[in-house]
Coordinates of C-alpha atoms in Angstrom, one line a residue:
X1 CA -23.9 -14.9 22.0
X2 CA -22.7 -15.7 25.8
X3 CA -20.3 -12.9 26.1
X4 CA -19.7 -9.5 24.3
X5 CA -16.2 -8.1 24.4
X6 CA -15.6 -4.8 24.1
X7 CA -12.4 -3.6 22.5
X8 CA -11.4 -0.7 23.3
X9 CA -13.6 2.2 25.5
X10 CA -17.7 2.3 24.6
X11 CA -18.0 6.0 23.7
X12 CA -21.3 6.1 25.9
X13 CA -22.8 4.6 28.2
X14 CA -25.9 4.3 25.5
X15 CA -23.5 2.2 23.7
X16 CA -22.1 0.0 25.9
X17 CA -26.1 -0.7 27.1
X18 CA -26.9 -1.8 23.9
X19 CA -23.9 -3.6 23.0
X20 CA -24.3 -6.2 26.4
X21 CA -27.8 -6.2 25.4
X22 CA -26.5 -8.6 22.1
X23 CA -25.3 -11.4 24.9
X24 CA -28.0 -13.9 26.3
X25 CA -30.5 -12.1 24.7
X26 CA -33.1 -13.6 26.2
X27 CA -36.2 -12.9 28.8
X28 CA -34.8 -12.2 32.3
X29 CA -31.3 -13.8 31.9
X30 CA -28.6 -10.9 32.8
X31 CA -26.1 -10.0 29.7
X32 CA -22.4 -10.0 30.2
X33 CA -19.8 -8.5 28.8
X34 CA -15.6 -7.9 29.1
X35 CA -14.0 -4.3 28.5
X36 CA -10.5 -4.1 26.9
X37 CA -9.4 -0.9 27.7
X38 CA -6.4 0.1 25.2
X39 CA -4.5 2.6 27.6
X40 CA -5.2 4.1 31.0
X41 CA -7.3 7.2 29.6
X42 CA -9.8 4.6 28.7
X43 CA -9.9 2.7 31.8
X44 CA -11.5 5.6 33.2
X45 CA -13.4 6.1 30.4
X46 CA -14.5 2.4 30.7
X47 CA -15.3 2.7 34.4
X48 CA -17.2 6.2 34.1
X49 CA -19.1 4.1 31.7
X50 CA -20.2 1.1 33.9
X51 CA -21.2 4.2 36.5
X52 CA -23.6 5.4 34.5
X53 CA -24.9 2.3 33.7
X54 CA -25.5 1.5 36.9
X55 CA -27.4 4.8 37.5
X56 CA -29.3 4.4 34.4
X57 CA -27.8 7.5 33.3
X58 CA -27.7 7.3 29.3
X59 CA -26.2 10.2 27.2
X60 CA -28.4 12.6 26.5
X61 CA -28.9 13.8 22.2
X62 CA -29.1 17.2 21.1
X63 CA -32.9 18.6 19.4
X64 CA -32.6 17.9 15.8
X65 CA -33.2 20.5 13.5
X66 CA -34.6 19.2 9.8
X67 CA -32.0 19.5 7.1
X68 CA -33.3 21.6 4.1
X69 CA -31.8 19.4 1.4
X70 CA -33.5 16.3 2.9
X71 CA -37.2 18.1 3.0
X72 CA -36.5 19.0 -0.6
X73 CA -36.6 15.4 -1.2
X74 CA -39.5 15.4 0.5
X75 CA -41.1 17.9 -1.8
X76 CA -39.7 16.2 -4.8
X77 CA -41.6 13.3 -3.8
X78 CA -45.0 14.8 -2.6
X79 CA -44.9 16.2 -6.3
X80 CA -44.5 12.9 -8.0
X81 CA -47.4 11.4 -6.0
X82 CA -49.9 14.7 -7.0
X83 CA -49.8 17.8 -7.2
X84 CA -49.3 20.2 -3.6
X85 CA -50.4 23.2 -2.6
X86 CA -47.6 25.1 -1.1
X87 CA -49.8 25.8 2.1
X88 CA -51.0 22.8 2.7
X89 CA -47.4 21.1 2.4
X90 CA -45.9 23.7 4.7
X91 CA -48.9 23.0 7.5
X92 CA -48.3 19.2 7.0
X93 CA -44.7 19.7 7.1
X94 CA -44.2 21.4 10.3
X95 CA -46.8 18.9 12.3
X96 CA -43.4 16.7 12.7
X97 CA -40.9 17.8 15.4
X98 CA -37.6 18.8 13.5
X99 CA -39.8 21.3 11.2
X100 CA -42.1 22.4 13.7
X101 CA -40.3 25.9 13.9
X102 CA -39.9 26.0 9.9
X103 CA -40.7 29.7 8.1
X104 CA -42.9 29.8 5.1
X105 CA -40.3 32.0 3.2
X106 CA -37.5 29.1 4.1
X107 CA -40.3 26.1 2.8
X108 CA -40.7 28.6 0.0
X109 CA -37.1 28.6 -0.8
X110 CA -36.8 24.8 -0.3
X111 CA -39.9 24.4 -3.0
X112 CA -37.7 27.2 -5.4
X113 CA -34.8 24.9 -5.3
X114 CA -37.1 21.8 -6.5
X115 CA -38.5 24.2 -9.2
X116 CA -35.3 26.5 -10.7
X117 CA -32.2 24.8 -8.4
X118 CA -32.3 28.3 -7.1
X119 CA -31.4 31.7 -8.5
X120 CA -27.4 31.2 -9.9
X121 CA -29.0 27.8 -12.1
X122 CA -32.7 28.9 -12.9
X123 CA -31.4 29.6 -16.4
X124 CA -30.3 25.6 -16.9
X125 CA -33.1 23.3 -18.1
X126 CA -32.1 20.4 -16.3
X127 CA -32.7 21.7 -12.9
X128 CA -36.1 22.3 -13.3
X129 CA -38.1 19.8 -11.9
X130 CA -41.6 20.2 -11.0
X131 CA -43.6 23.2 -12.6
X132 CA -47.0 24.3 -11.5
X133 CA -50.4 23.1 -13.2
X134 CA -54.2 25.0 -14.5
X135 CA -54.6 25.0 -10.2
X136 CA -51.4 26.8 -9.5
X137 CA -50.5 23.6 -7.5
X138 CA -46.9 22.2 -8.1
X139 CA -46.7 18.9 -9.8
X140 CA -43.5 16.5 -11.3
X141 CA -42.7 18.4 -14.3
X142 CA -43.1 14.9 -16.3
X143 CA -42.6 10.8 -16.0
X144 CA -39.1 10.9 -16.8
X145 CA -38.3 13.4 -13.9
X146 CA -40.2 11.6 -11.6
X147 CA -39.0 7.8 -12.7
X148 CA -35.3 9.8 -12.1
X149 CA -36.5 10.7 -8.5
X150 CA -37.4 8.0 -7.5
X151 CA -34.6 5.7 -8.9
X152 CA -32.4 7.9 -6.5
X153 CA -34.8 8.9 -3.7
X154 CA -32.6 8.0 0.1
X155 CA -31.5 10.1 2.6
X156 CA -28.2 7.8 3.3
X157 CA -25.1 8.6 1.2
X158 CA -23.2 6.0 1.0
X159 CA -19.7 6.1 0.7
X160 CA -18.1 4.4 -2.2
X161 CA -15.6 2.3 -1.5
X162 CA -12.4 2.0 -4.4
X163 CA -9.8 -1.0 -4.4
X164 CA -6.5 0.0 -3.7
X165 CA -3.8 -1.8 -6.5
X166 CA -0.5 -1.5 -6.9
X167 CA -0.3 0.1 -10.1
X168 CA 1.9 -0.8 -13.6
X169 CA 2.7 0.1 -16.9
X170 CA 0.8 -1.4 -19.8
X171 CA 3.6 -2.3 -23.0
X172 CA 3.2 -0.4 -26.1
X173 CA 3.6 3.5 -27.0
X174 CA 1.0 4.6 -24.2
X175 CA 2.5 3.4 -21.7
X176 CA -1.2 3.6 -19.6
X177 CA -1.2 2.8 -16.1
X178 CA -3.1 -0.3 -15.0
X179 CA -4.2 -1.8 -11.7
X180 CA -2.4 -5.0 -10.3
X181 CA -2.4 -6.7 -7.2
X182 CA -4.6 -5.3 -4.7
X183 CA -3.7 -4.5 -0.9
X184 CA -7.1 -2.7 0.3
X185 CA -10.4 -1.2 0.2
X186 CA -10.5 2.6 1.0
X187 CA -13.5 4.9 1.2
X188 CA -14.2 7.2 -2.3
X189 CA -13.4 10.4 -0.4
X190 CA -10.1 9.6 0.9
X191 CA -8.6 9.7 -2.2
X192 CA -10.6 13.0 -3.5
X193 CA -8.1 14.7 -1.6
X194 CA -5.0 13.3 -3.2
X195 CA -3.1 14.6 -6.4
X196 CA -0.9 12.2 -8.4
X197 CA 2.3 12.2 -6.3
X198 CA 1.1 12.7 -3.2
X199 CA 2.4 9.9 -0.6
X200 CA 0.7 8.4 2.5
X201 CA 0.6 5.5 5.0
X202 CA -2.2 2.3 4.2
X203 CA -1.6 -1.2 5.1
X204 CA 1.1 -0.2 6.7
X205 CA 3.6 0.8 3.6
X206 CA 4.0 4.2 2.4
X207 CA 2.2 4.6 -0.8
X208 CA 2.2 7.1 -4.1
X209 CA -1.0 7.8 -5.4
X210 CA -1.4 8.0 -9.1
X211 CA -4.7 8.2 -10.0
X212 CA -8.2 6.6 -10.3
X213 CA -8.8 3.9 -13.0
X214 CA -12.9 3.1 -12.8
X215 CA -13.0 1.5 -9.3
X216 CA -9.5 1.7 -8.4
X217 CA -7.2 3.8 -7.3
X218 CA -3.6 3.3 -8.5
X219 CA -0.8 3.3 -6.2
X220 CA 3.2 2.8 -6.4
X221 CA 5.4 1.9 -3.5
X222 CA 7.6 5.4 -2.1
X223 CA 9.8 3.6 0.0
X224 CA 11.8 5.8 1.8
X225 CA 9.5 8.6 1.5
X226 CA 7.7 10.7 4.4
X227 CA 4.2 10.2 4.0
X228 CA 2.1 13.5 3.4
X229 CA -1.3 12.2 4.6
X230 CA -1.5 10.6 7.4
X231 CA -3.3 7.5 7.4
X232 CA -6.5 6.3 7.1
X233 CA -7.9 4.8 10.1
X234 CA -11.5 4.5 8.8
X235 CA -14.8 6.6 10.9
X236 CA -14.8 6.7 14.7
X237 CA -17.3 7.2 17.0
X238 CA -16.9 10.6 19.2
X239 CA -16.5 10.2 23.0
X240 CA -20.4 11.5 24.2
X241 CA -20.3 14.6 26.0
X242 CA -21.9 13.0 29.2
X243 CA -19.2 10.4 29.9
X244 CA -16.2 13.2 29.1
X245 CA -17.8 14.8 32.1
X246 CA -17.6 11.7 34.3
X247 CA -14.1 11.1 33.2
X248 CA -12.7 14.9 34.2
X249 CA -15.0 13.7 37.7
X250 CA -12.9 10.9 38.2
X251 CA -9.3 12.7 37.3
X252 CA -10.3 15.1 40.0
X253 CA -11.8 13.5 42.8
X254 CA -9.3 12.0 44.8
X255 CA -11.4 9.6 46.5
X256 CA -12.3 7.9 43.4
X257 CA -9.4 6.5 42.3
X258 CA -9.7 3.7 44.9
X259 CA -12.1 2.0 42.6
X260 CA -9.6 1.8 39.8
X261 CA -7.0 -0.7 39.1
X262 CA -3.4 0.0 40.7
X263 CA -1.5 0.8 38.0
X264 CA -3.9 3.1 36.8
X265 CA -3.9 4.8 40.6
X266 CA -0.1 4.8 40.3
X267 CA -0.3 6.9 36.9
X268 CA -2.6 9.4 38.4
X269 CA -0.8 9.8 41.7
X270 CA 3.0 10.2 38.8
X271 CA 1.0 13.0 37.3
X272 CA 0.0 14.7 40.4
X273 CA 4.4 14.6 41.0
X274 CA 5.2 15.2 37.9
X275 CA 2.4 18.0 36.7
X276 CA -0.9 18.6 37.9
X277 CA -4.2 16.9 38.4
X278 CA -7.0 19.4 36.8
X279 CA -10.1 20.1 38.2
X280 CA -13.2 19.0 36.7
X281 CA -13.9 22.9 35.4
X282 CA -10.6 23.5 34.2
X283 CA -8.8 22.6 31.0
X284 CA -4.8 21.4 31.8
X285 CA -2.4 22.7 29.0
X286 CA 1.4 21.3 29.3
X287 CA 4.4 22.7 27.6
X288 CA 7.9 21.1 27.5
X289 CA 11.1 20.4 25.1
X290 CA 11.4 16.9 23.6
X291 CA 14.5 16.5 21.0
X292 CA 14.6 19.9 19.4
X293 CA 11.0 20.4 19.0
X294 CA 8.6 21.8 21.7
X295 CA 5.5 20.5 22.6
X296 CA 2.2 22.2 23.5
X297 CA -0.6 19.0 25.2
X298 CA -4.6 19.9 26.3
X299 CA -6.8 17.8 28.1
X300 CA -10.3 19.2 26.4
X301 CA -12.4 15.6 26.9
X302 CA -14.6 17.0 24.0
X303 CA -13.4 13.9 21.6
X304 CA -12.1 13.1 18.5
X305 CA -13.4 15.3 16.1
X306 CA -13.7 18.5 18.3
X307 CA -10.3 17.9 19.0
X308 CA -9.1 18.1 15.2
X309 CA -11.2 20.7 14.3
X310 CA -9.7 22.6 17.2
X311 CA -6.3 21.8 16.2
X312 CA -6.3 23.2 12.8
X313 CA -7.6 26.4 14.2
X314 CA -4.8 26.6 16.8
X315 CA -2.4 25.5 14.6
X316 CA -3.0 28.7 12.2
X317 CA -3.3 31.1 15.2
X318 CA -0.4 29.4 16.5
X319 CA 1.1 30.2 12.9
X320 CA 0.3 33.6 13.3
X321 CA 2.0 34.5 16.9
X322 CA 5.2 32.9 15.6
X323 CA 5.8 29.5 17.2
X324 CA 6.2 27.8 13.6
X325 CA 3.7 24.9 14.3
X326 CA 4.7 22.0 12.4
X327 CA 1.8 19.1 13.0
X328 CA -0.3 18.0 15.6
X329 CA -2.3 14.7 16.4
X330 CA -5.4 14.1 18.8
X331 CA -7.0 11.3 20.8
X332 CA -10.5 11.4 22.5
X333 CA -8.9 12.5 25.8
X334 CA -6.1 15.0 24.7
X335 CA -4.7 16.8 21.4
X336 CA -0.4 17.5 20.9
X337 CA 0.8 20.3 19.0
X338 CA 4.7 20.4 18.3
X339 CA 6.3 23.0 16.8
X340 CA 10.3 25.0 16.2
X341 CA 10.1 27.8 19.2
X342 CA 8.6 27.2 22.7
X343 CA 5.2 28.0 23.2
X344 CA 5.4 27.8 27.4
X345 CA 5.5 32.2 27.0
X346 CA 2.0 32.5 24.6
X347 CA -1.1 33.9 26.5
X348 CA -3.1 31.0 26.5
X349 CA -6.5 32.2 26.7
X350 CA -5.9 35.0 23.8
X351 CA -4.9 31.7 21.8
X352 CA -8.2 29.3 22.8
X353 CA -10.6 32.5 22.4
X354 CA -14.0 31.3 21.4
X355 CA -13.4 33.9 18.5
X356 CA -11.2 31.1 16.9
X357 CA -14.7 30.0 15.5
X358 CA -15.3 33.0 13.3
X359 CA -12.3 34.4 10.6
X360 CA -10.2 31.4 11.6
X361 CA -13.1 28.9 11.2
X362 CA -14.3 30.7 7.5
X363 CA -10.8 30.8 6.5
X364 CA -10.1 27.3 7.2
X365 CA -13.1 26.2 5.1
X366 CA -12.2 28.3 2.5
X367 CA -9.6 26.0 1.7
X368 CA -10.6 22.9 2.9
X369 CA -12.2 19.9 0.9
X370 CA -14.4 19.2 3.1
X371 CA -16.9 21.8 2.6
X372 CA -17.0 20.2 -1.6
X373 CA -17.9 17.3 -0.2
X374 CA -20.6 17.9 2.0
X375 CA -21.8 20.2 -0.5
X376 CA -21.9 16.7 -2.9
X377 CA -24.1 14.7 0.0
X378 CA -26.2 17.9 0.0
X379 CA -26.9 17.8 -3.7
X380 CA -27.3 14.4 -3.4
X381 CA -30.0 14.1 -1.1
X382 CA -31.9 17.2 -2.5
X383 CA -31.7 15.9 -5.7
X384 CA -30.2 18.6 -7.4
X385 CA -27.4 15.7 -8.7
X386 CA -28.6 12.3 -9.7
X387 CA -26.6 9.7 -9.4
X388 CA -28.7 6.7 -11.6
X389 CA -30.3 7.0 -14.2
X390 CA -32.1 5.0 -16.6
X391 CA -29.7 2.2 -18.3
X392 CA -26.5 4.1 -16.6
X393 CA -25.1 5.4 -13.1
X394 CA -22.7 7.5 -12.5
X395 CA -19.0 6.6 -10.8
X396 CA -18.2 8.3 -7.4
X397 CA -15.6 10.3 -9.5
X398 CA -18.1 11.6 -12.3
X399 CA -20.5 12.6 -9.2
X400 CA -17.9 14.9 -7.3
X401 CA -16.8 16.5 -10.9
X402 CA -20.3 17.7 -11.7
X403 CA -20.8 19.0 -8.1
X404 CA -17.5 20.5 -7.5
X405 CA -18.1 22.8 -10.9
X406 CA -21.9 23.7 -9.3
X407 CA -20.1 24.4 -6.1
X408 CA -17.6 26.6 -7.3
X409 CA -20.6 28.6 -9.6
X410 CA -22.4 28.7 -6.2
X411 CA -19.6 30.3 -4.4
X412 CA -19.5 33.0 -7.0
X413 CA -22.7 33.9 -7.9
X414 CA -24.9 32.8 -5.1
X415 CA -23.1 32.4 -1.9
X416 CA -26.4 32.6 0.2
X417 CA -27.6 29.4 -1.8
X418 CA -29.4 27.0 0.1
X419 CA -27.1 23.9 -0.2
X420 CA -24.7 25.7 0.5
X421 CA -25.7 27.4 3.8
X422 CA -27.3 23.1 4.7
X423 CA -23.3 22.2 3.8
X424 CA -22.1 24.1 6.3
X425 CA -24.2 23.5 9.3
X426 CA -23.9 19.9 8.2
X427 CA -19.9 20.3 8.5
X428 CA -20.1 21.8 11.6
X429 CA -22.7 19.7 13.7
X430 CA -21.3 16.3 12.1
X431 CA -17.6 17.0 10.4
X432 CA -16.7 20.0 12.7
X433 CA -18.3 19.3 15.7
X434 CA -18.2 23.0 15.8
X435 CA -21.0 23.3 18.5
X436 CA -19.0 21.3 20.8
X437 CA -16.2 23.3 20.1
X438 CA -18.0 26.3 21.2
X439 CA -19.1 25.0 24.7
X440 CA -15.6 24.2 25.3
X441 CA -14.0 27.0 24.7
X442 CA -16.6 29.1 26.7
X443 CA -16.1 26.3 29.6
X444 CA -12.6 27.0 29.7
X445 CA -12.2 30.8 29.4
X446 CA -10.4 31.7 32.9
X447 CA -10.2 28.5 33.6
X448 CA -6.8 27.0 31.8
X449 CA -4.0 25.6 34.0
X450 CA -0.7 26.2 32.3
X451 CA 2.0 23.8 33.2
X452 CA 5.0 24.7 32.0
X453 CA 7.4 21.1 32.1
X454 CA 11.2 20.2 31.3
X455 CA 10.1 16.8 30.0
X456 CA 6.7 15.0 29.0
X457 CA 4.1 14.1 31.7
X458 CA 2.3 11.1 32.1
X459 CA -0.7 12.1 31.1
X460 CA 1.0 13.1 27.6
X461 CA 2.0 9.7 26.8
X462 CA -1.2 8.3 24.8
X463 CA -0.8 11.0 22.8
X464 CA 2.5 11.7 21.9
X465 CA 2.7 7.8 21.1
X466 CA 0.1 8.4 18.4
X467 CA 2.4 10.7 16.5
X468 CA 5.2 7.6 15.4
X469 CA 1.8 6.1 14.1
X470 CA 0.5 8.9 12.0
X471 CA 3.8 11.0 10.5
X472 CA 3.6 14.0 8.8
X473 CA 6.0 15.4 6.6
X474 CA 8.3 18.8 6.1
X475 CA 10.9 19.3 9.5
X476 CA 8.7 17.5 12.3
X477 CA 10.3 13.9 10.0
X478 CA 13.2 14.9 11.8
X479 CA 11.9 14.8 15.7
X480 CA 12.6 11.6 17.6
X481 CA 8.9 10.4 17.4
X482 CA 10.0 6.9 16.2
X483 CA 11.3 5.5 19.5
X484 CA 9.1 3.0 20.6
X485 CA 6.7 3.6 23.3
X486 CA 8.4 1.8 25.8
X487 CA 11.0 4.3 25.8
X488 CA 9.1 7.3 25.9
X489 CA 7.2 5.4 29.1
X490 CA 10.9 5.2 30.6
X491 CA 11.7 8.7 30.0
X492 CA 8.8 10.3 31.9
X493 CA 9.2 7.6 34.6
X494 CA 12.9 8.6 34.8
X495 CA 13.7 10.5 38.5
X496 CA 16.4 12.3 36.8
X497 CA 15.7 15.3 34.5
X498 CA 16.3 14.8 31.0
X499 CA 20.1 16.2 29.6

């Protein structure tokens, strides 16, 4: 390889090292590479990155703390090699760095779940799987459990991918729907959250789902149709939380914009007109009318996945103070809410109140379906569900069933369950970004900047141009979100004041 290009910003400056690194990979010869930035947000993002290069400043990574379900793996196996004392496996266990600070009552509880599967489904049979021998010392409770183990032992769930086909009806009295041609691969779990009806965007046509057929999932066209999920754009990385900082540097410091392109000095110096440049300790919301909707845009920096989290929050406090929210989309850089009544009046920092993480944040994954399916990887990886077994394996579909019907017996008789306390802190470190979350909304309590606007700044535009991509359905259909980003460009370039 002579030459990596780079689509789109790096994410990190870790990244981008080790992604140059793959071009004349060879002793003392210097590796290239060519950026694309896709919009001006990730120009900076793209030069903050070659700064920190250049200063050898890699993004730093958080202390990992051991899951629970992957040391009960652990234990699982240590029993089918021989049997374990439970002190001398809790000693050995916490001589490695993420367990070092482990309890003996938690390792207790871990080695209880191998055992019973834990107090709510110590009465089932098949959850018993290693049983203490003459010694008191826990061993496999026989050959079959352990040849199940270890046909299923990995810490890596994998996401099962089903074929998306255009679905038809067979002839005769049963009229059974079968899959036909096929326009795309989509992961398992984007579809667990579909019911037969439900419309949304892939390859680029609106789509019904109907169902799940083996490894399929059955689609009809709904042409003319609003789309009810938005559409899948597959797993991104998040933007690290060491080169967000170095972008908000560069926004604010004057001086180093002359390193930038012009056009890109040009959009800064509009925004500085037209809104407000933030500092690098404060968080810049915008409000402003566009159609008959009104618009609420933040600059958090905290990426992708903070950003949504964030959103839904906001969106049901926003629910709550009246402003009839009615969708929202994010980027990396920025999150847009729109919704029927102007939200320029709301107190801003009652609404981004680090509280927002507790009722709000337990309310929310009350009802969401993400907190079944990181249950699922949880069960997984403990081995609480097996997924092969001798002569058979069971489908993605099969898998969620059995562990949405232990999850909902969890919920009501043992909500202090293990896997279901390692669910949620998996949620919120990797799905939630929750601890993110939480360092932003300290950062910017007193520190919000509130421009209120008549029409939509610069800095709005990579966002607002996401929403024609991903519709949602209900009133915000009826916004003018369709009009192609050129247009949107010429409205906030306009001198004149929209009518």
């Amino acid at each position: 390889v002579d030459l990596v290009i780079q689509m789109a910003a790096p994410k990190g400056s870790s990244r981008l090292v080790q992604r140059i690194g793959r071009a004349n990979h060879r002793l003392e010869e210097p590796s290239r590479a060519l950026m694309v930035p896709a919009s001006r947000f990730e120009m900076l993002e793209c030069q903050a990155a070659r700064e920190a290069v250049a200063e050898n400043a890699f993004d730093w990574e958080p202390i990992h703390v051991g899951t629970l379900d992957t040391l009960a793996q652990h234990v699982m196996g240590c029993a089918c090699s021989e049997p374990f004392s439970l002190e001398d496996l809790h000693a050995e266990v916490t001589t490695a760095g993420p367990y070092r600070a482990l309890s003996y009552e938690a390792f207790e509880e871990v080695v209880d779940l191998v055992a019973t599967g834990g107090y709510a489904l110590r009465s089932y049979d098949r959850f018993a799987r290693i049983v203490r021998d003459r010694n008191g010392r826990w061993k496999a409770r026989n050959a079959q459990v352990a040849q199940r183990h270890r046909m299923n032992v990995g810490a890596i769930v994998a996401a099962g991918t089903l074929n998306v086909r255009v679905a038809s009806r067979r002839g005769g009295a049963s009229k059974q729907l079968i899959g036909g041609r096929k326009v795309g691969e989509a992961e398992e779990w984007y579809f667990e959250q579909l019911t037969p009806g439900d419309t949304f965007i892939f390859a680029g046509q609106v789509w019904a789902f109907q169902g799940i057929s083996g490894t399929d999932a059955l689609v009809t066209h709904a042409e003319g149709k609003d789309p009810k999920i938005p559409s899948w754009g597959g797993s991104k990385f998040p933007l690290s939380t060491s080169l967000a900082s170095r972008v908000r540097d560069i926004i604010h410091d004057r001086d180093h914009w002359r390193v930038l392109p012009g056009d890109v000095q040009e959009w800064l110096e509009l925004q500085e007109t037209r809104s407000v440049i933030p500092t690098a300790d404060s968080m810049l919301v915008e409000t402003f009318p566009r159609g008959s909707r009104h618009f609420l845009v933040a600059y958090p920096f905290e990426g992708n996945l903070a950003h949504t989290t964030l959103c839904m929050l906001l969106t049901r406090r926003l629910d709550r103070m009246g402003a009839g929210p009615l969708g929202f989309v994010v980027t990396d850089y920025s999150l847009a809410i729109w919704s029927i009544r102007p939200m320029d009046r709301i107190d801003l920092n009652a609404l981004f109140e680090p509280d927002i993480l507790g009722d709000d944040l337990e309310a929310w994954l009350e009802e969401s379906f993400m907190m079944k399916r990181t249950f699922r990887n949880c069960a997984l990886i403990s081995g609480l569900i097996e997924r092969r077994q001798p002569g058979a394996e069971k489908t993605g579909r099969q898998v969620t069933f059995s562990t949405d019907l232990i999850y909902d017996v969890l919920r009501r008789h043992q909500p202090d369950h293990l896997l279901l306390r390692t669910a949620r802190a998996d949620a919120a470190a990797g799905l939630l970004d929750v601890g993110r979350l939480g360092q932003l909304l300290s950062r910017i309590q007193g520190h919000i900047r509130h421009e209120p606007l008549t029409r939509a700044s610069p800095f709005s535009v990579p966002v607002l141009v996401q929403i024609g991509r991903e519709r949602v359905s209900g009133d915000a259909a009826e916004m003018i979100l369709d009009e192609s980003a050129e247009a949107l460009i010429a409205e906030v370039l306009d001198e004149e004041a929209p009518a």
